[in-house]
mmCIF file of C-alpha atoms in Angstrom:
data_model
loop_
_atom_site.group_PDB
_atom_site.id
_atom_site.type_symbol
_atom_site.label_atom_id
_atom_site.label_comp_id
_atom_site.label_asym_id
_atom_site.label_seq_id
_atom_site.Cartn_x
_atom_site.Cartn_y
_atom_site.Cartn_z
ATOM 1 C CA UNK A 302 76.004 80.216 123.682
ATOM 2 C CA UNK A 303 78.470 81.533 121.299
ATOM 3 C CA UNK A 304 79.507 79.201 118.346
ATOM 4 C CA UNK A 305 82.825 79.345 119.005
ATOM 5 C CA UNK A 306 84.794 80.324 122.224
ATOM 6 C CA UNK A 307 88.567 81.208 122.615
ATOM 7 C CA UNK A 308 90.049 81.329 126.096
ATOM 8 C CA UNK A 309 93.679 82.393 126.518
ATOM 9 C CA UNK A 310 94.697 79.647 123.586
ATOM 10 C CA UNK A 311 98.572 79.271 123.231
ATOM 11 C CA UNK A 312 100.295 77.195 120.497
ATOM 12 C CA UNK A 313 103.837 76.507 120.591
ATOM 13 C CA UNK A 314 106.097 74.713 118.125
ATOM 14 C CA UNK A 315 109.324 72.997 119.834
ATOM 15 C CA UNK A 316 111.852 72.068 117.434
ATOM 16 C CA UNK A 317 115.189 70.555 118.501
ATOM 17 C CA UNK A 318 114.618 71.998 121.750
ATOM 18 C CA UNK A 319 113.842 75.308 120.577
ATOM 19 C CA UNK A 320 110.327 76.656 121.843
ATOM 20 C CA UNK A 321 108.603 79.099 118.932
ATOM 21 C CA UNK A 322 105.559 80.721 120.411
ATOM 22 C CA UNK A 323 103.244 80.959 117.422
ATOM 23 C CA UNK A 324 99.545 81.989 119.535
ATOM 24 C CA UNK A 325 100.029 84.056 122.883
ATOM 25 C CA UNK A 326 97.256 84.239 125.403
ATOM 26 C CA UNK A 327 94.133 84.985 122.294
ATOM 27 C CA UNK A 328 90.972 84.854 124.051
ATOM 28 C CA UNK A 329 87.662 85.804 121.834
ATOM 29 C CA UNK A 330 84.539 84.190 121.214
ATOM 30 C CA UNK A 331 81.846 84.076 117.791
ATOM 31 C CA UNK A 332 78.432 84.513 117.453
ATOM 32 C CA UNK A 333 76.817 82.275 114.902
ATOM 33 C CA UNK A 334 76.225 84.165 111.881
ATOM 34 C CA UNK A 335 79.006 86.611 112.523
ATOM 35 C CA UNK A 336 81.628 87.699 109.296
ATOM 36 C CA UNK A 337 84.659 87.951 111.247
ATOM 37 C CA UNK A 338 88.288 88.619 109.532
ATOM 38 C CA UNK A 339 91.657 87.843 111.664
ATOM 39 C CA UNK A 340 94.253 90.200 110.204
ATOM 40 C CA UNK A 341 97.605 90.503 110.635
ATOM 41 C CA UNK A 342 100.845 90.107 108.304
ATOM 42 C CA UNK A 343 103.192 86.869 107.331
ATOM 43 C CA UNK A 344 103.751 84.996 110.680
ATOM 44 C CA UNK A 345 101.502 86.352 113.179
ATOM 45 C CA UNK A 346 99.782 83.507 114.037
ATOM 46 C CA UNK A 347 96.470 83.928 112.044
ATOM 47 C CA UNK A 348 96.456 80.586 109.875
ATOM 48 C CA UNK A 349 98.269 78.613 112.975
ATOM 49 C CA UNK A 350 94.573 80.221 114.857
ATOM 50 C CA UNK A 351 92.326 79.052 111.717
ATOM 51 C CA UNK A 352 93.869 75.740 112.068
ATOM 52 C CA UNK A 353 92.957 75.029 115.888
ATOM 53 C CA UNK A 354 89.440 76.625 115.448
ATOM 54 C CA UNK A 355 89.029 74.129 112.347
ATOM 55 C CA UNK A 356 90.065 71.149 114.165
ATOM 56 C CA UNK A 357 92.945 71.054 112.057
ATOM 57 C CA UNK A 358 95.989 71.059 115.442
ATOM 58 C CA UNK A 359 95.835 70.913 118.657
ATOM 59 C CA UNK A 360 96.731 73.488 121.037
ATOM 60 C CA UNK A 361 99.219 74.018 123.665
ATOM 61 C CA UNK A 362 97.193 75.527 126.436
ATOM 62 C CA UNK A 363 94.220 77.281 127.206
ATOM 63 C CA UNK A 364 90.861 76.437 125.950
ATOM 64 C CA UNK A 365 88.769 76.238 122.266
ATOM 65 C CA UNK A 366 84.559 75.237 121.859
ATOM 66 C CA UNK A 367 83.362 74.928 118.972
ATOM 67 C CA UNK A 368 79.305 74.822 119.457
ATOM 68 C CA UNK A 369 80.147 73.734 123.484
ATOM 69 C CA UNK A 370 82.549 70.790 122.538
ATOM 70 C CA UNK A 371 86.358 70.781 122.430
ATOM 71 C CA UNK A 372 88.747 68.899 120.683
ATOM 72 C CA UNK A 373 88.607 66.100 123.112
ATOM 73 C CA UNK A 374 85.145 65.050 123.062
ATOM 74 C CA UNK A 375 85.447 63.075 120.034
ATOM 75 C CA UNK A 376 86.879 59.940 118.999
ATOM 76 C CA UNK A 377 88.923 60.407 115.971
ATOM 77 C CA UNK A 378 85.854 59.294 113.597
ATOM 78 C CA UNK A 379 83.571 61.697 115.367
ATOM 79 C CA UNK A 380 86.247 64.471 114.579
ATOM 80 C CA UNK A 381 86.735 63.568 111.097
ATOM 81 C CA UNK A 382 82.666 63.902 111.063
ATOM 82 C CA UNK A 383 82.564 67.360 112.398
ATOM 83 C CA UNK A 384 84.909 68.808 110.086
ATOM 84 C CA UNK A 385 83.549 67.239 107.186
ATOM 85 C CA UNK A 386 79.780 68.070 107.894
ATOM 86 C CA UNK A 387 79.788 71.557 110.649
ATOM 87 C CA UNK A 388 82.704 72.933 109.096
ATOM 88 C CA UNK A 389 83.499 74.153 105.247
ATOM 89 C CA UNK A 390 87.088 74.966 104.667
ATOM 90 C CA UNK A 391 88.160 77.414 101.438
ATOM 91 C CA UNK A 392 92.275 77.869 101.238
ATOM 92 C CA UNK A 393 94.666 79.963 98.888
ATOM 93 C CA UNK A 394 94.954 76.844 97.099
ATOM 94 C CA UNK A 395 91.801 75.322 95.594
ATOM 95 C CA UNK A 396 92.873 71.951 95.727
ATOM 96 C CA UNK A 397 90.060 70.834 92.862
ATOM 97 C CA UNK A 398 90.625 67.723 90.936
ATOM 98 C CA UNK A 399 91.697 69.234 87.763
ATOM 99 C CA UNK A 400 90.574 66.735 84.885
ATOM 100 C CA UNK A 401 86.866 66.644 87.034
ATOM 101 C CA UNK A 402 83.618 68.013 86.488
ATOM 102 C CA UNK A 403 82.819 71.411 88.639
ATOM 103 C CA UNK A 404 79.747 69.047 89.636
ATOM 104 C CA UNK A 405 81.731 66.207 90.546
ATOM 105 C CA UNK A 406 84.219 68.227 92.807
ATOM 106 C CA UNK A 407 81.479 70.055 94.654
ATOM 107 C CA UNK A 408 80.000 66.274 95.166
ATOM 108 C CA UNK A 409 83.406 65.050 97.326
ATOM 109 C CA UNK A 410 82.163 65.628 100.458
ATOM 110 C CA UNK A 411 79.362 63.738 100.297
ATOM 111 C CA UNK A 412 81.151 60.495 99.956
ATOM 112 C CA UNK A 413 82.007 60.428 103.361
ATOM 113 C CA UNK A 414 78.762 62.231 104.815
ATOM 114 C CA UNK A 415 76.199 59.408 104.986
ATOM 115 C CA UNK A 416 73.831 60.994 102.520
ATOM 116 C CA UNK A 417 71.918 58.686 100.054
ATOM 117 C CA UNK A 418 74.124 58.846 96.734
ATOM 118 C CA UNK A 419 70.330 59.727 95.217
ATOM 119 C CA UNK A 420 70.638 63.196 96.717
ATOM 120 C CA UNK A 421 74.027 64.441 95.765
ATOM 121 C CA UNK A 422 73.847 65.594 92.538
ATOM 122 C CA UNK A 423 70.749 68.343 93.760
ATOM 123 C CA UNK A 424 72.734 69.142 96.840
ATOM 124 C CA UNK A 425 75.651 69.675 94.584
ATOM 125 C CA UNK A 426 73.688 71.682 91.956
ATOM 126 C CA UNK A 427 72.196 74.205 94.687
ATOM 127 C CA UNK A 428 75.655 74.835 96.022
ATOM 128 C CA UNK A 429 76.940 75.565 92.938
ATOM 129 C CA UNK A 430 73.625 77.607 92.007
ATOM 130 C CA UNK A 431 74.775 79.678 95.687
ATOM 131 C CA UNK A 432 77.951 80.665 94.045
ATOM 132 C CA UNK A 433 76.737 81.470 90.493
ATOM 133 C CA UNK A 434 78.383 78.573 88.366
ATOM 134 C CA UNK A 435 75.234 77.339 87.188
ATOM 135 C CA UNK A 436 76.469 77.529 83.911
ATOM 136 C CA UNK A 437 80.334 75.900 84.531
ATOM 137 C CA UNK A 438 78.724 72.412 86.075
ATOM 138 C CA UNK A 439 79.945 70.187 83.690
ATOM 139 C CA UNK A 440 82.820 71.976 82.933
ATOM 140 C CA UNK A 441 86.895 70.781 83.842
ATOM 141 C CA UNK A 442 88.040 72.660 86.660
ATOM 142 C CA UNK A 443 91.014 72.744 84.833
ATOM 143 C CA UNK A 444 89.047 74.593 82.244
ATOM 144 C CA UNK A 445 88.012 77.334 84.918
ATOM 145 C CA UNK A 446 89.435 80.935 85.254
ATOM 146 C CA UNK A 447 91.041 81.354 89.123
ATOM 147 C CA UNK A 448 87.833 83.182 90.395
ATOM 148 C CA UNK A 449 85.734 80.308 88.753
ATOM 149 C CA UNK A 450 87.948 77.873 90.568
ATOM 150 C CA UNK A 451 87.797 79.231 94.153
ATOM 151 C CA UNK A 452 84.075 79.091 93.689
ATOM 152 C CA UNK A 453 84.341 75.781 93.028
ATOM 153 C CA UNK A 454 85.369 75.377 96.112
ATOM 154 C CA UNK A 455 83.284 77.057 98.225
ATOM 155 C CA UNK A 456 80.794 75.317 96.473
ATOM 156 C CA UNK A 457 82.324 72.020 97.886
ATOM 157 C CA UNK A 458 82.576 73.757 101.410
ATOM 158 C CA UNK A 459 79.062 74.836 101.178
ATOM 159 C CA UNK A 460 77.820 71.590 99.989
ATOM 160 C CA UNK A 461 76.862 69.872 103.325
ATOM 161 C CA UNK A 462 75.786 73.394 104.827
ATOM 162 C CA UNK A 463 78.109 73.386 107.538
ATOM 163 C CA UNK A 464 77.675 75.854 110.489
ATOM 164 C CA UNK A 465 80.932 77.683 109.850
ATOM 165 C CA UNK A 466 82.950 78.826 106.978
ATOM 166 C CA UNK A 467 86.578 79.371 107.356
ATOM 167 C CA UNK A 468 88.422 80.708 104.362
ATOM 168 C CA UNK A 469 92.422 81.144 104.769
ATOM 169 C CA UNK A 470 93.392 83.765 102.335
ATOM 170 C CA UNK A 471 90.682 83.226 99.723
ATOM 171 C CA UNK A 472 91.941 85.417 97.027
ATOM 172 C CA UNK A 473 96.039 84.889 97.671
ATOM 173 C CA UNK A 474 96.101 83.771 94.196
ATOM 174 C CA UNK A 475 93.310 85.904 92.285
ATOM 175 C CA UNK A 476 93.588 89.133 90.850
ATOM 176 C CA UNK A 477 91.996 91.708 91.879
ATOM 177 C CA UNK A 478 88.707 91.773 89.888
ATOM 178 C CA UNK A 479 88.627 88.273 90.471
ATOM 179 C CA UNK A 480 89.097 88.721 94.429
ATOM 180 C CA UNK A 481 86.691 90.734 94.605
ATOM 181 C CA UNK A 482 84.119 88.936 93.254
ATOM 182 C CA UNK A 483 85.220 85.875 95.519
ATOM 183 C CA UNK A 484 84.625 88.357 98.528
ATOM 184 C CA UNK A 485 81.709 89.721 97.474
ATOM 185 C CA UNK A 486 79.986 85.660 96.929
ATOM 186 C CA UNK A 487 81.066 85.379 100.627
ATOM 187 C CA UNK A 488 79.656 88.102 101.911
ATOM 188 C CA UNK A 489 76.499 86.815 100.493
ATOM 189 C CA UNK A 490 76.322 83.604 101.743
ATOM 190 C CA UNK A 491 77.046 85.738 105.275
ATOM 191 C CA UNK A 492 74.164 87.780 104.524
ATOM 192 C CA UNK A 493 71.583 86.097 102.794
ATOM 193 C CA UNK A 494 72.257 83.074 103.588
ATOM 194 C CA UNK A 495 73.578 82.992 107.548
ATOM 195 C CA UNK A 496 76.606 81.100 107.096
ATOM 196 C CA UNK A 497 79.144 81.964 110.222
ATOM 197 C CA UNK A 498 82.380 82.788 108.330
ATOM 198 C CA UNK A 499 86.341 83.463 109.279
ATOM 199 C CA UNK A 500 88.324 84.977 107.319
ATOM 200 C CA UNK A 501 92.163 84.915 107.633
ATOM 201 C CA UNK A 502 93.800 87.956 105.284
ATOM 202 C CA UNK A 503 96.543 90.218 105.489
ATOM 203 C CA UNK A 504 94.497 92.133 103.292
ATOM 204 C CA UNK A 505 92.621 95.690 103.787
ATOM 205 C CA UNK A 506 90.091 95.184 101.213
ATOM 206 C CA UNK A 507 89.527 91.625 101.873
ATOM 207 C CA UNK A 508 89.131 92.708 105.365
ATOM 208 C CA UNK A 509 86.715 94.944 104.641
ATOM 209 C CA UNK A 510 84.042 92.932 103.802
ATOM 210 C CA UNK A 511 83.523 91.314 107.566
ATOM 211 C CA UNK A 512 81.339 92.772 110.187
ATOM 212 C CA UNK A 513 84.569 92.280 112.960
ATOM 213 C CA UNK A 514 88.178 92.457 112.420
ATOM 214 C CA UNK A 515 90.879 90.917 114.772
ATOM 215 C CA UNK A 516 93.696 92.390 114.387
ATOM 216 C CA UNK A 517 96.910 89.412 114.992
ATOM 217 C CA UNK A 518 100.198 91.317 115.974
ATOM 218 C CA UNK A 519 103.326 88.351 117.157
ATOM 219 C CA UNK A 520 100.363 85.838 118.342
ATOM 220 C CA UNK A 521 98.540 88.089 120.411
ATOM 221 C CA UNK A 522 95.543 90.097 119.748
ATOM 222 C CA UNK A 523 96.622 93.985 119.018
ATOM 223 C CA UNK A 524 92.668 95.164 118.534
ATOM 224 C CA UNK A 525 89.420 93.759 117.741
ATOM 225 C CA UNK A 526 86.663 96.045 116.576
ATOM 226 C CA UNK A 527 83.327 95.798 114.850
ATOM 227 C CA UNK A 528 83.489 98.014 111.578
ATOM 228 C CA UNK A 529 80.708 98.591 108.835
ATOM 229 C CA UNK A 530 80.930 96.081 106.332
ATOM 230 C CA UNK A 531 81.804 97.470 102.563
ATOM 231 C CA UNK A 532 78.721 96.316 101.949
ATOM 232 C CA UNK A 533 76.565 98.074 104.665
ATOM 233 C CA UNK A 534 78.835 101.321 103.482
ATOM 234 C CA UNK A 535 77.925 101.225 99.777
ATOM 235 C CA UNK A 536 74.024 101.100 100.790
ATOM 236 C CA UNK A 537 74.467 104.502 103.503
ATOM 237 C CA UNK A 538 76.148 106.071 100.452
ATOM 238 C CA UNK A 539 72.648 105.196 98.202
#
């Protein structure tokens, strides 16, 4: 059974009477420890997509399963639950505490997860150890370079080990040499570590570093193809 499945899903937004079709007809399903990107520029539909397949909004018709359940098997607690411990969630944004410990923000998660308090701060420090700030954890986030930062939190979104990653343009905000070594940390956690990830980008390069890209065009799917991961191409070149 695939992780997640996608059948003809439509979202539409009705404002003051007027209908906006944001996702037409997408139908696709994941494999767990795929590295699949959705692509497509401003307003296709790509975040409004990350948000239903994160439990995030509801859709308008068709169908979404995430590992065999939709939306409406849970109560609202169970929900809340799902998110919090299956899912890990990285945006453009970081949305850190700023005047916080790197150790403390990567700990937030855990206050709602069940977990004795007496395990945290390990859980916490191996996170942080997967995304090589071993040497930032007692540090301000407000202290932290913009790479640094969205570490941070995919630390936090790693934290709980959920089944899925879904990162909604990661490195918006990052320069270049910083992106890249954002991309590169979650390819690794793809690779060596089996974490299902989705990326949302309008970026080529970002792109590059999935195993899958799905291609968004005005809500619909315009192409979805498997591709050799920059990765995979780096090591034929050796």
């Amino acid at each position: 059974m695939a992780l997640i499945e996608v059948s003809h899903l439509e979202k539409t937004y009705n404002d003051d009477g007027v209908s906006t079709p944001a996702v037409r007809d997408i139908s696709f399903n994941v494999q767990k420890g795929e590295f699949v990107a959705i692509m497509g520029p401003s307003g296709s539909g790509k975040s409004t997509l990350l948000h239903i397949l994160g439990f995030l909004d509801r859709q308008s018709g068709g169908t979404y399963r995430f590992d065999g359940k939709t939306m409406d098997d849970y109560s609202p607690v169970e929900l809340a639950r799902v998110r919090n411990a299956k899912m890990g969630f990285v945006f453009q944004t970081f949305n850190l505490l700023s005047r916080t410990s790197v150790l403390n923000n990567v700990k937030l998660p855990l206050l709602y997860s069940g977990i004795k308090e007496s395990y945290w701060d390990e859980m916490a420090k191996k996170a942080i150890e997967d995304v090589g700030l071993s040497h930032r954890l007692d540090h301000e986030s407000a202290k932290l370079s913009g790479g640094e930062k969205q570490r941070v939190a995919m630390a936090r979104a790693l934290v709980l080990d959920p089944q899925i990653i879904f990162a909604d343009e990661p490195t918006g905000n990052l320069d270049s040499k910083s992106g890249q070594m954002v991309m590169e940390t979650i390819q690794r956690l793809n690779e060596e570590h089996g974490h299902t990830v989705i990326l949302i980008t309008h970026e080529t390069y970002t792109a590059e570093h999935a195993q899958r890209v799905i291609h968004i065009l005005d809500g619909r799917i315009d192409k979805d193809e498997k591709v050799i991961s920059r990765r995979q191409s780096e090591e034929f070149i050796k």
